[in-house]
């Protein structure tokens, strides 16, 4: 259900920004994204970075900000 909520928000923002934006869950799976082809992708390296960082970090040219518990 939260996937649909995030996808709706990203869809509304897509035309206002000139970047690819998305949401990754706690298993490093893309659950919503302005680039629909990326939904469902996972990265074990991203999962390691998410576990170590609570601030912004960059991986493979993408910037991430963990949020939630």
PQR file with spaces between the fields and no chain letter, atoms N, CA, C, O and H, PARSE charges and radii, in Angstrom:
ATOM       1  N    UNK     1       0.820   -1.197    0.000 -0.4000 1.5000
ATOM       2  CA   UNK     1       0.000    0.000    0.000 -0.0000 2.0000
ATOM       3  C    UNK     1       0.862    1.258    0.000  0.5500 1.7000
ATOM       4  O    UNK     1       0.566    2.205   -0.729 -0.5500 1.4000
ATOM       5  N    UNK     2       1.934    1.283    0.814 -0.4000 1.5000
ATOM       6  CA   UNK     2       2.786    2.472    0.844 -0.0000 2.0000
ATOM       7  C    UNK     2       3.478    2.680   -0.498  0.5500 1.7000
ATOM       8  O    UNK     2       3.784    3.814   -0.864 -0.5500 1.4000
ATOM       9  H    UNK     2       2.175    0.514    1.406  0.4000 1.0000
ATOM      10  N    UNK     3       3.729    1.591   -1.240 -0.4000 1.5000
ATOM      11  CA   UNK     3       4.337    1.722   -2.561 -0.0000 2.0000
ATOM      12  C    UNK     3       3.476    2.604   -3.458  0.5500 1.7000
ATOM      13  O    UNK     3       3.995    3.470   -4.162 -0.5500 1.4000
ATOM      14  H    UNK     3       3.480    0.669   -0.942  0.4000 1.0000
ATOM      15  N    UNK     4       2.175    2.389   -3.434 -0.4000 1.5000
ATOM      16  CA   UNK     4       1.259    3.174   -4.266 -0.0000 2.0000
ATOM      17  C    UNK     4       1.227    4.629   -3.813  0.5500 1.7000
ATOM      18  O    UNK     4       1.135    5.533   -4.643 -0.5500 1.4000
ATOM      19  H    UNK     4       1.754    1.685   -2.862  0.4000 1.0000
ATOM      20  N    UNK     5       1.300    4.859   -2.516 -0.4000 1.5000
ATOM      21  CA   UNK     5       1.330    6.223   -1.988 -0.0000 2.0000
ATOM      22  C    UNK     5       2.574    6.948   -2.485  0.5500 1.7000
ATOM      23  O    UNK     5       2.481    8.058   -3.008 -0.5500 1.4000
ATOM      24  H    UNK     5       1.375    4.124   -1.842  0.4000 1.0000
ATOM      25  N    UNK     6       3.740    6.322   -2.321 -0.4000 1.5000
ATOM      26  CA   UNK     6       4.984    6.938   -2.782 -0.0000 2.0000
ATOM      27  C    UNK     6       4.966    7.142   -4.292  0.5500 1.7000
ATOM      28  O    UNK     6       5.412    8.184   -4.772 -0.5500 1.4000
ATOM      29  H    UNK     6       3.816    5.420   -1.896  0.4000 1.0000
ATOM      30  N    UNK     7       4.463    6.176   -5.048 -0.4000 1.5000
ATOM      31  CA   UNK     7       4.435    6.311   -6.501 -0.0000 2.0000
ATOM      32  C    UNK     7       3.532    7.463   -6.920  0.5500 1.7000
ATOM      33  O    UNK     7       3.846    8.169   -7.878 -0.5500 1.4000
ATOM      34  H    UNK     7       4.100    5.330   -4.658  0.4000 1.0000
ATOM      35  N    UNK     8       2.419    7.668   -6.223 -0.4000 1.5000
ATOM      36  CA   UNK     8       1.531    8.791   -6.521 -0.0000 2.0000
ATOM      37  C    UNK     8       2.207   10.129   -6.281  0.5500 1.7000
ATOM      38  O    UNK     8       2.067   11.054   -7.081 -0.5500 1.4000
ATOM      39  H    UNK     8       2.165    7.095   -5.444  0.4000 1.0000
ATOM      40  N    UNK     9       2.937   10.234   -5.185 -0.4000 1.5000
ATOM      41  CA   UNK     9       3.658   11.474   -4.872 -0.0000 2.0000
ATOM      42  C    UNK     9       4.739   11.728   -5.911  0.5500 1.7000
ATOM      43  O    UNK     9       4.871   12.847   -6.406 -0.5500 1.4000
ATOM      44  H    UNK     9       3.050    9.483   -4.535  0.4000 1.0000
ATOM      45  N    UNK    10       5.509   10.707   -6.245 -0.4000 1.5000
ATOM      46  CA   UNK    10       6.576   10.860   -7.236 -0.0000 2.0000
ATOM      47  C    UNK    10       5.992   11.228   -8.595  0.5500 1.7000
ATOM      48  O    UNK    10       6.561   12.061   -9.300 -0.5500 1.4000
ATOM      49  H    UNK    10       5.401    9.797   -5.843  0.4000 1.0000
ATOM      50  N    UNK    11       4.882   10.631   -8.972 -0.4000 1.5000
ATOM      51  CA   UNK    11       4.235   10.952  -10.248 -0.0000 2.0000
ATOM      52  C    UNK    11       3.856   12.435  -10.305  0.5500 1.7000
ATOM      53  O    UNK    11       4.022   13.078  -11.342 -0.5500 1.4000
ATOM      54  H    UNK    11       4.419    9.955   -8.399  0.4000 1.0000
ATOM      55  N    UNK    12       3.352   12.976   -9.198 -0.4000 1.5000
ATOM      56  CA   UNK    12       2.983   14.396   -9.153 -0.0000 2.0000
ATOM      57  C    UNK    12       4.210   15.297   -9.232  0.5500 1.7000
ATOM      58  O    UNK    12       4.136   16.381   -9.810 -0.5500 1.4000
ATOM      59  H    UNK    12       3.218   12.455   -8.355  0.4000 1.0000
ATOM      60  N    UNK    13       5.330   14.874   -8.666 -0.4000 1.5000
ATOM      61  CA   UNK    13       6.547   15.688   -8.639 -0.0000 2.0000
ATOM      62  C    UNK    13       7.359   15.581   -9.925  0.5500 1.7000
ATOM      63  O    UNK    13       8.167   16.462  -10.220 -0.5500 1.4000
ATOM      64  H    UNK    13       5.390   13.994   -8.196  0.4000 1.0000
ATOM      65  N    UNK    14       7.157   14.527  -10.683 -0.4000 1.5000
ATOM      66  CA   UNK    14       8.002   14.212  -11.835 -0.0000 2.0000
ATOM      67  C    UNK    14       8.140   15.372  -12.812  0.5500 1.7000
ATOM      68  O    UNK    14       9.240   15.633  -13.300 -0.5500 1.4000
ATOM      69  H    UNK    14       6.501   13.812  -10.444  0.4000 1.0000
ATOM      70  N    UNK    15       7.061   16.065  -13.106 -0.4000 1.5000
ATOM      71  CA   UNK    15       7.108   17.154  -14.079 -0.0000 2.0000
ATOM      72  C    UNK    15       7.748   18.418  -13.525  0.5500 1.7000
ATOM      73  O    UNK    15       8.143   19.295  -14.293 -0.5500 1.4000
ATOM      74  H    UNK    15       6.168   15.853  -12.710  0.4000 1.0000
ATOM      75  N    UNK    16       7.856   18.525  -12.208 -0.4000 1.5000
ATOM      76  CA   UNK    16       8.396   19.730  -11.581 -0.0000 2.0000
ATOM      77  C    UNK    16       9.902   19.678  -11.385  0.5500 1.7000
ATOM      78  O    UNK    16      10.532   20.712  -11.162 -0.5500 1.4000
ATOM      79  H    UNK    16       7.535   17.812  -11.585  0.4000 1.0000
ATOM      80  N    UNK    17      10.486   18.496  -11.463 -0.4000 1.5000
ATOM      81  CA   UNK    17      11.930   18.367  -11.246 -0.0000 2.0000
ATOM      82  C    UNK    17      12.561   17.719  -12.468  0.5500 1.7000
ATOM      83  O    UNK    17      11.884   17.045  -13.245 -0.5500 1.4000
ATOM      84  H    UNK    17       9.975   17.656  -11.644  0.4000 1.0000
ATOM      85  N    UNK    18      13.850   17.925  -12.630 -0.4000 1.5000
ATOM      86  CA   UNK    18      14.545   17.362  -13.786 -0.0000 2.0000
ATOM      87  C    UNK    18      15.511   16.256  -13.364  0.5500 1.7000
ATOM      88  O    UNK    18      16.627   16.167  -13.876 -0.5500 1.4000
ATOM      89  H    UNK    18      14.400   18.473  -11.999  0.4000 1.0000
ATOM      90  N    UNK    19      15.074   15.419  -12.429 -0.4000 1.5000
ATOM      91  CA   UNK    19      15.902   14.335  -11.920 -0.0000 2.0000
ATOM      92  C    UNK    19      15.073   13.064  -11.797  0.5500 1.7000
ATOM      93  O    UNK    19      13.842   13.095  -11.789 -0.5500 1.4000
ATOM      94  H    UNK    19      14.167   15.491  -12.013  0.4000 1.0000
ATOM      95  N    UNK    20      15.780   11.957  -11.702 -0.4000 1.5000
ATOM      96  CA   UNK    20      15.121   10.696  -11.371 -0.0000 2.0000
ATOM      97  C    UNK    20      15.045   10.629   -9.853  0.5500 1.7000
ATOM      98  O    UNK    20      16.061   10.746   -9.169 -0.5500 1.4000
ATOM      99  H    UNK    20      16.780   11.932  -11.708  0.4000 1.0000
ATOM     100  N    UNK    21      13.845   10.443   -9.331 -0.4000 1.5000
ATOM     101  CA   UNK    21      13.677   10.299   -7.888 -0.0000 2.0000
ATOM     102  C    UNK    21      12.953    8.990   -7.615  0.5500 1.7000
ATOM     103  O    UNK    21      12.175    8.505   -8.437 -0.5500 1.4000
ATOM     104  H    UNK    21      13.019   10.348   -9.887  0.4000 1.0000
ATOM     105  N    UNK    22      13.225    8.436   -6.450 -0.4000 1.5000
ATOM     106  CA   UNK    22      12.593    7.176   -6.107 -0.0000 2.0000
ATOM     107  C    UNK    22      12.652    6.907   -4.621  0.5500 1.7000
ATOM     108  O    UNK    22      13.247    7.664   -3.855 -0.5500 1.4000
ATOM     109  H    UNK    22      13.857    8.830   -5.783  0.4000 1.0000
ATOM     110  N    UNK    23      12.022    5.812   -4.230 -0.4000 1.5000
ATOM     111  CA   UNK    23      11.993    5.381   -2.836 -0.0000 2.0000
ATOM     112  C    UNK    23      12.477    3.936   -2.801  0.5500 1.7000
ATOM     113  O    UNK    23      12.035    3.093   -3.581 -0.5500 1.4000
ATOM     114  H    UNK    23      11.539    5.197   -4.853  0.4000 1.0000
ATOM     115  N    UNK    24      13.405    3.671   -1.868 -0.4000 1.5000
ATOM     116  CA   UNK    24      13.969    2.341   -1.683 -0.0000 2.0000
ATOM     117  C    UNK    24      13.560    1.858   -0.304  0.5500 1.7000
ATOM     118  O    UNK    24      13.649    2.612    0.665 -0.5500 1.4000
ATOM     119  H    UNK    24      13.765    4.355   -1.234  0.4000 1.0000
ATOM     120  N    UNK    25      13.111    0.603   -0.199 -0.4000 1.5000
ATOM     121  CA   UNK    25      12.706    0.088    1.114 -0.0000 2.0000
ATOM     122  C    UNK    25      13.913   -0.441    1.895  0.5500 1.7000
ATOM     123  O    UNK    25      15.051   -0.327    1.440 -0.5500 1.4000
ATOM     124  H    UNK    25      13.039   -0.010   -0.986  0.4000 1.0000
ATOM     125  N    UNK    26      13.660   -1.015    3.061 -0.4000 1.5000
ATOM     126  CA   UNK    26      14.745   -1.461    3.934 -0.0000 2.0000
ATOM     127  C    UNK    26      15.487   -2.685    3.413  0.5500 1.7000
ATOM     128  O    UNK    26      16.498   -3.078    3.996 -0.5500 1.4000
ATOM     129  H    UNK    26      12.735   -1.108    3.431  0.4000 1.0000
ATOM     130  N    UNK    27      15.012   -3.297    2.333 -0.4000 1.5000
ATOM     131  CA   UNK    27      15.733   -4.410    1.713 -0.0000 2.0000
ATOM     132  C    UNK    27      16.474   -3.957    0.456  0.5500 1.7000
ATOM     133  O    UNK    27      16.937   -4.789   -0.325 -0.5500 1.4000
ATOM     134  H    UNK    27      14.191   -2.978    1.860  0.4000 1.0000
ATOM     135  N    UNK    28      16.587   -2.644    0.259 -0.4000 1.5000
ATOM     136  CA   UNK    28      17.274   -2.029   -0.882 -0.0000 2.0000
ATOM     137  C    UNK    28      16.570   -2.317   -2.205  0.5500 1.7000
ATOM     138  O    UNK    28      17.220   -2.402   -3.247 -0.5500 1.4000
ATOM     139  H    UNK    28      16.211   -1.968    0.893  0.4000 1.0000
ATOM     140  N    UNK    29      15.262   -2.465   -2.171 -0.4000 1.5000
ATOM     141  CA   UNK    29      14.460   -2.658   -3.375 -0.0000 2.0000
ATOM     142  C    UNK    29      13.769   -1.347   -3.716  0.5500 1.7000
ATOM     143  O    UNK    29      13.152   -0.721   -2.854 -0.5500 1.4000
ATOM     144  H    UNK    29      14.734   -2.396   -1.324  0.4000 1.0000
ATOM     145  N    UNK    30      13.873   -0.932   -4.979 -0.4000 1.5000
ATOM     146  CA   UNK    30      13.194    0.283   -5.425 -0.0000 2.0000
ATOM     147  C    UNK    30      11.694   -0.005   -5.442  0.5500 1.7000
ATOM     148  O    UNK    30      11.230   -0.862   -6.194 -0.5500 1.4000
ATOM     149  H    UNK    30      14.374   -1.440   -5.679  0.4000 1.0000
ATOM     150  N    UNK    31      10.938    0.717   -4.606 -0.4000 1.5000
ATOM     151  CA   UNK    31       9.491    0.478   -4.525 -0.0000 2.0000
ATOM     152  C    UNK    31       8.680    1.505   -5.300  0.5500 1.7000
ATOM     153  O    UNK    31       7.515    1.261   -5.613 -0.5500 1.4000
ATOM     154  H    UNK    31      11.315    1.413   -3.996  0.4000 1.0000
ATOM     155  N    UNK    32       9.276    2.650   -5.615 -0.4000 1.5000
ATOM     156  CA   UNK    32       8.630    3.630   -6.485 -0.0000 2.0000
ATOM     157  C    UNK    32       9.716    4.507   -7.077  0.5500 1.7000
ATOM     158  O    UNK    32      10.741    4.756   -6.442 -0.5500 1.4000
ATOM     159  H    UNK    32      10.222    2.849   -5.361  0.4000 1.0000
ATOM     160  N    UNK    33       9.487    4.976   -8.303 -0.4000 1.5000
ATOM     161  CA   UNK    33      10.525    5.747   -8.983 -0.0000 2.0000
ATOM     162  C    UNK    33       9.912    6.494  -10.160  0.5500 1.7000
ATOM     163  O    UNK    33       8.942    6.035  -10.762 -0.5500 1.4000
ATOM     164  H    UNK    33       8.655    4.774   -8.819  0.4000 1.0000
ATOM     165  N    UNK    34      10.491    7.652  -10.481 -0.4000 1.5000
ATOM     166  CA   UNK    34      10.032    8.395  -11.652 -0.0000 2.0000
ATOM     167  C    UNK    34      10.469    7.704  -12.943  0.5500 1.7000
ATOM     168  O    UNK    34       9.892    7.959  -14.000 -0.5500 1.4000
ATOM     169  H    UNK    34      11.279    8.025   -9.992  0.4000 1.0000
ATOM     170  N    UNK    35      11.475    6.838  -12.875 -0.4000 1.5000
ATOM     171  CA   UNK    35      11.873    5.983  -13.991 -0.0000 2.0000
ATOM     172  C    UNK    35      11.270    4.608  -13.720  0.5500 1.7000
ATOM     173  O    UNK    35      11.845    3.811  -12.978 -0.5500 1.4000
ATOM     174  H    UNK    35      11.944    6.631  -12.017  0.4000 1.0000
ATOM     175  N    UNK    36      10.127    4.331  -14.313 -0.4000 1.5000
ATOM     176  CA   UNK    36       9.363    3.123  -14.002 -0.0000 2.0000
ATOM     177  C    UNK    36      10.148    1.837  -14.229  0.5500 1.7000
ATOM     178  O    UNK    36       9.839    0.817  -13.613 -0.5500 1.4000
ATOM     179  H    UNK    36       9.660    4.978  -14.916  0.4000 1.0000
ATOM     180  N    UNK    37      11.156    1.862  -15.099 -0.4000 1.5000
ATOM     181  CA   UNK    37      11.933    0.651  -15.360 -0.0000 2.0000
ATOM     182  C    UNK    37      12.785    0.241  -14.168  0.5500 1.7000
ATOM     183  O    UNK    37      13.236   -0.903  -14.108 -0.5500 1.4000
ATOM     184  H    UNK    37      11.407    2.690  -15.599  0.4000 1.0000
ATOM     185  N    UNK    38      13.017    1.138  -13.221 -0.4000 1.5000
ATOM     186  CA   UNK    38      13.858    0.825  -12.052 -0.0000 2.0000
ATOM     187  C    UNK    38      13.077    0.181  -10.908  0.5500 1.7000
ATOM     188  O    UNK    38      13.687   -0.357   -9.984 -0.5500 1.4000
ATOM     189  H    UNK    38      12.651    2.067  -13.270  0.4000 1.0000
ATOM     190  N    UNK    39      11.751    0.221  -10.944 -0.4000 1.5000
ATOM     191  CA   UNK    39      10.950   -0.360   -9.864 -0.0000 2.0000
ATOM     192  C    UNK    39      11.210   -1.863   -9.802  0.5500 1.7000
ATOM     193  O    UNK    39      11.129   -2.565  -10.810 -0.5500 1.4000
ATOM     194  H    UNK    39      11.255    0.658  -11.694  0.4000 1.0000
ATOM     195  N    UNK    40      11.524   -2.339   -8.604 -0.4000 1.5000
ATOM     196  CA   UNK    40      11.821   -3.752   -8.394 -0.0000 2.0000
ATOM     197  C    UNK    40      13.299   -4.074   -8.374  0.5500 1.7000
ATOM     198  O    UNK    40      13.680   -5.171   -7.965 -0.5500 1.4000
ATOM     199  H    UNK    40      11.590   -1.768   -7.785  0.4000 1.0000
ATOM     200  N    UNK    41      14.154   -3.140   -8.807 -0.4000 1.5000
ATOM     201  CA   UNK    41      15.595   -3.374   -8.767 -0.0000 2.0000
ATOM     202  C    UNK    41      16.077   -3.428   -7.323  0.5500 1.7000
ATOM     203  O    UNK    41      15.511   -2.779   -6.443 -0.5500 1.4000
ATOM     204  H    UNK    41      13.845   -2.249   -9.139  0.4000 1.0000
ATOM     205  N    UNK    42      17.123   -4.206   -7.091 -0.4000 1.5000
ATOM     206  CA   UNK    42      17.733   -4.276   -5.761 -0.0000 2.0000
ATOM     207  C    UNK    42      19.239   -4.130   -5.885  0.5500 1.7000
ATOM     208  O    UNK    42      19.803   -4.312   -6.964 -0.5500 1.4000
ATOM     209  H    UNK    42      17.583   -4.733   -7.805  0.4000 1.0000
ATOM     210  N    UNK    43      19.887   -3.800   -4.772 -0.4000 1.5000
ATOM     211  CA   UNK    43      21.339   -3.677   -4.732 -0.0000 2.0000
ATOM     212  C    UNK    43      21.834   -4.072   -3.354  0.5500 1.7000
ATOM     213  O    UNK    43      21.508   -3.420   -2.362 -0.5500 1.4000
ATOM     214  H    UNK    43      19.429   -3.652   -3.896  0.4000 1.0000
ATOM     215  N    UNK    44      22.625   -5.142   -3.290 -0.4000 1.5000
ATOM     216  CA   UNK    44      23.147   -5.553   -1.987 -0.0000 2.0000
ATOM     217  C    UNK    44      24.145   -4.528   -1.453  0.5500 1.7000
ATOM     218  O    UNK    44      24.275   -4.373   -0.239 -0.5500 1.4000
ATOM     219  H    UNK    44      22.891   -5.671   -4.096  0.4000 1.0000
ATOM     220  N    UNK    45      24.847   -3.830   -2.339 -0.4000 1.5000
ATOM     221  CA   UNK    45      25.788   -2.800   -1.886 -0.0000 2.0000
ATOM     222  C    UNK    45      25.049   -1.626   -1.264  0.5500 1.7000
ATOM     223  O    UNK    45      25.498   -1.059   -0.267 -0.5500 1.4000
ATOM     224  H    UNK    45      24.741   -3.956   -3.325  0.4000 1.0000
ATOM     225  N    UNK    46      23.932   -1.266   -1.845 -0.4000 1.5000
ATOM     226  CA   UNK    46      23.119   -0.185   -1.295 -0.0000 2.0000
ATOM     227  C    UNK    46      22.614   -0.564    0.087  0.5500 1.7000
ATOM     228  O    UNK    46      22.578    0.275    0.987 -0.5500 1.4000
ATOM     229  H    UNK    46      23.567   -1.727   -2.654  0.4000 1.0000
ATOM     230  N    UNK    47      22.224   -1.816    0.261 -0.4000 1.5000
ATOM     231  CA   UNK    47      21.735   -2.282    1.560 -0.0000 2.0000
ATOM     232  C    UNK    47      22.818   -2.142    2.627  0.5500 1.7000
ATOM     233  O    UNK    47      22.524   -1.762    3.760 -0.5500 1.4000
ATOM     234  H    UNK    47      22.253   -2.497   -0.470  0.4000 1.0000
ATOM     235  N    UNK    48      24.061   -2.444    2.275 -0.4000 1.5000
ATOM     236  CA   UNK    48      25.170   -2.279    3.218 -0.0000 2.0000
ATOM     237  C    UNK    48      25.360   -0.813    3.580  0.5500 1.7000
ATOM     238  O    UNK    48      25.545   -0.479    4.751 -0.5500 1.4000
ATOM     239  H    UNK    48      24.299   -2.752    1.354  0.4000 1.0000
ATOM     240  N    UNK    49      25.314    0.067    2.576 -0.4000 1.5000
ATOM     241  CA   UNK    49      25.471    1.502    2.833 -0.0000 2.0000
ATOM     242  C    UNK    49      24.337    2.041    3.692  0.5500 1.7000
ATOM     243  O    UNK    49      24.564    2.879    4.564 -0.5500 1.4000
ATOM     244  H    UNK    49      25.163   -0.204    1.626  0.4000 1.0000
ATOM     245  N    UNK    50      23.123    1.568    3.453 -0.4000 1.5000
ATOM     246  CA   UNK    50      21.975    2.050    4.219 -0.0000 2.0000
ATOM     247  C    UNK    50      22.110    1.665    5.685  0.5500 1.7000
ATOM     248  O    UNK    50      21.683    2.415    6.562 -0.5500 1.4000
ATOM     249  H    UNK    50      22.938    0.887    2.745  0.4000 1.0000
ATOM     250  N    UNK    51      22.692    0.515    5.959 -0.4000 1.5000
ATOM     251  CA   UNK    51      22.849    0.067    7.330 -0.0000 2.0000
ATOM     252  C    UNK    51      23.874    0.866    8.100  0.5500 1.7000
ATOM     253  O    UNK    51      23.797    0.966    9.324 -0.5500 1.4000
ATOM     254  H    UNK    51      23.039   -0.095    5.246  0.4000 1.0000
ATOM     255  N    UNK    52      24.838    1.437    7.392 -0.4000 1.5000
ATOM     256  CA   UNK    52      25.922    2.170    8.039 -0.0000 2.0000
ATOM     257  C    UNK    52      25.664    3.664    8.127  0.5500 1.7000
ATOM     258  O    UNK    52      26.283    4.337    8.951 -0.5500 1.4000
ATOM     259  H    UNK    52      24.901    1.356    6.397  0.4000 1.0000
ATOM     260  N    UNK    53      24.783    4.199    7.316 -0.4000 1.5000
ATOM     261  CA   UNK    53      24.598    5.644    7.220 -0.0000 2.0000
ATOM     262  C    UNK    53      23.199    6.065    7.634  0.5500 1.7000
ATOM     263  O    UNK    53      22.215    5.399    7.311 -0.5500 1.4000
ATOM     264  H    UNK    53      24.280    3.653    6.646  0.4000 1.0000
ATOM     265  N    UNK    54      23.123    7.155    8.339 -0.4000 1.5000
ATOM     266  CA   UNK    54      21.832    7.768    8.638 -0.0000 2.0000
ATOM     267  C    UNK    54      21.714    9.130    7.967  0.5500 1.7000
ATOM     268  O    UNK    54      20.664    9.771    8.029 -0.5500 1.4000
ATOM     269  H    UNK    54      23.922    7.696    8.602  0.4000 1.0000
ATOM     270  N    UNK    55      22.790    9.570    7.326 -0.4000 1.5000
ATOM     271  CA   UNK    55      22.800   10.835    6.613 -0.0000 2.0000
ATOM     272  C    UNK    55      22.768   10.558    5.116  0.5500 1.7000
ATOM     273  O    UNK    55      22.690    9.404    4.692 -0.5500 1.4000
ATOM     274  H    UNK    55      23.643    9.050    7.275  0.4000 1.0000
ATOM     275  N    UNK    56      22.829   11.606    4.327 -0.4000 1.5000
ATOM     276  CA   UNK    56      22.896   11.449    2.878 -0.0000 2.0000
ATOM     277  C    UNK    56      24.142   10.674    2.484  0.5500 1.7000
ATOM     278  O    UNK    56      25.195   10.830    3.103 -0.5500 1.4000
ATOM     279  H    UNK    56      22.893   12.543    4.671  0.4000 1.0000
ATOM     280  N    UNK    57      24.029    9.839    1.457 -0.4000 1.5000
ATOM     281  CA   UNK    57      25.199    9.186    0.891 -0.0000 2.0000
ATOM     282  C    UNK    57      24.967    8.966   -0.594  0.5500 1.7000
ATOM     283  O    UNK    57      23.828    8.942   -1.058 -0.5500 1.4000
ATOM     284  H    UNK    57      23.174    9.712    0.954  0.4000 1.0000
ATOM     285  N    UNK    58      26.052    8.807   -1.330 -0.4000 1.5000
ATOM     286  CA   UNK    58      25.986    8.645   -2.781 -0.0000 2.0000
ATOM     287  C    UNK    58      26.495    7.255   -3.134  0.5500 1.7000
ATOM     288  O    UNK    58      27.531    6.818   -2.633 -0.5500 1.4000
ATOM     289  H    UNK    58      26.978    8.827   -0.953  0.4000 1.0000
ATOM     290  N    UNK    59      25.763    6.568   -3.994 -0.4000 1.5000
ATOM     291  CA   UNK    59      26.164    5.243   -4.471 -0.0000 2.0000
ATOM     292  C    UNK    59      25.837    5.176   -5.961  0.5500 1.7000
ATOM     293  O    UNK    59      24.687    5.369   -6.353 -0.5500 1.4000
ATOM     294  H    UNK    59      24.922    6.923   -4.400  0.4000 1.0000
ATOM     295  N    UNK    60      26.844    4.903   -6.791 -0.4000 1.5000
ATOM     296  CA   UNK    60      26.660    4.759   -8.243 -0.0000 2.0000
ATOM     297  C    UNK    60      25.987    5.971   -8.879  0.5500 1.7000
ATOM     298  O    UNK    60      25.169    5.824   -9.787 -0.5500 1.4000
ATOM     299  H    UNK    60      27.778    4.746   -6.473  0.4000 1.0000
ATOM     300  N    UNK    61      26.330    7.167   -8.406 -0.4000 1.5000
ATOM     301  CA   UNK    61      25.801    8.390   -8.991 -0.0000 2.0000
ATOM     302  C    UNK    61      24.429    8.808   -8.498  0.5500 1.7000
ATOM     303  O    UNK    61      23.888    9.810   -8.965 -0.5500 1.4000
ATOM     304  H    UNK    61      26.995    7.287   -7.669  0.4000 1.0000
ATOM     305  N    UNK    62      23.855    8.062   -7.565 -0.4000 1.5000
ATOM     306  CA   UNK    62      22.553    8.395   -6.985 -0.0000 2.0000
ATOM     307  C    UNK    62      22.741    8.795   -5.534  0.5500 1.7000
ATOM     308  O    UNK    62      23.555    8.207   -4.823 -0.5500 1.4000
ATOM     309  H    UNK    62      24.295    7.247   -7.186  0.4000 1.0000
ATOM     310  N    UNK    63      21.986    9.798   -5.092 -0.4000 1.5000
ATOM     311  CA   UNK    63      22.043   10.260   -3.707 -0.0000 2.0000
ATOM     312  C    UNK    63      20.879    9.656   -2.939  0.5500 1.7000
ATOM     313  O    UNK    63      19.746    9.636   -3.420 -0.5500 1.4000
ATOM     314  H    UNK    63      21.325   10.276   -5.670  0.4000 1.0000
ATOM     315  N    UNK    64      21.172    9.163   -1.735 -0.4000 1.5000
ATOM     316  CA   UNK    64      20.159    8.513   -0.901 -0.0000 2.0000
ATOM     317  C    UNK    64      20.084    9.192    0.452  0.5500 1.7000
ATOM     318  O    UNK    64      21.087    9.693    0.960 -0.5500 1.4000
ATOM     319  H    UNK    64      22.092    9.179   -1.345  0.4000 1.0000
ATOM     320  N    UNK    65      18.902    9.210    1.033 -0.4000 1.5000
ATOM     321  CA   UNK    65      18.678    9.722    2.386 -0.0000 2.0000
ATOM     322  C    UNK    65      17.784    8.731    3.111  0.5500 1.7000
ATOM     323  O    UNK    65      16.583    8.679    2.844 -0.5500 1.4000
ATOM     324  H    UNK    65      18.086    8.804    0.621  0.4000 1.0000
ATOM     325  N    UNK    66      18.345    7.939    4.026 -0.4000 1.5000
ATOM     326  CA   UNK    66      17.501    7.018    4.799 -0.0000 2.0000
ATOM     327  C    UNK    66      16.527    7.787    5.689  0.5500 1.7000
ATOM     328  O    UNK    66      16.870    8.834    6.239 -0.5500 1.4000
ATOM     329  H    UNK    66      19.320    7.981    4.242  0.4000 1.0000
ATOM     330  N    UNK    67      15.314    7.260    5.827 -0.4000 1.5000
ATOM     331  CA   UNK    67      14.349    7.837    6.754 -0.0000 2.0000
ATOM     332  C    UNK    67      13.508    6.713    7.333  0.5500 1.7000
ATOM     333  O    UNK    67      13.507    5.599    6.811 -0.5500 1.4000
ATOM     334  H    UNK    67      15.036    6.409    5.380  0.4000 1.0000
ATOM     335  N    UNK    68      12.808    6.997    8.387 -0.4000 1.5000
ATOM     336  CA   UNK    68      12.016    5.975    9.070 -0.0000 2.0000
ATOM     337  C    UNK    68      12.822    5.350   10.193  0.5500 1.7000
ATOM     338  O    UNK    68      13.886    5.848   10.560 -0.5500 1.4000
ATOM     339  H    UNK    68      12.808    7.902    8.812  0.4000 1.0000
ATOM     340  N    UNK    69      12.306    4.250   10.736 -0.4000 1.5000
ATOM     341  CA   UNK    69      12.999    3.637   11.874 -0.0000 2.0000
ATOM     342  C    UNK    69      13.987    2.590   11.451  0.5500 1.7000
ATOM     343  O    UNK    69      14.647    1.986   12.297 -0.5500 1.4000
ATOM     344  H    UNK    69      11.441    3.845   10.438  0.4000 1.0000
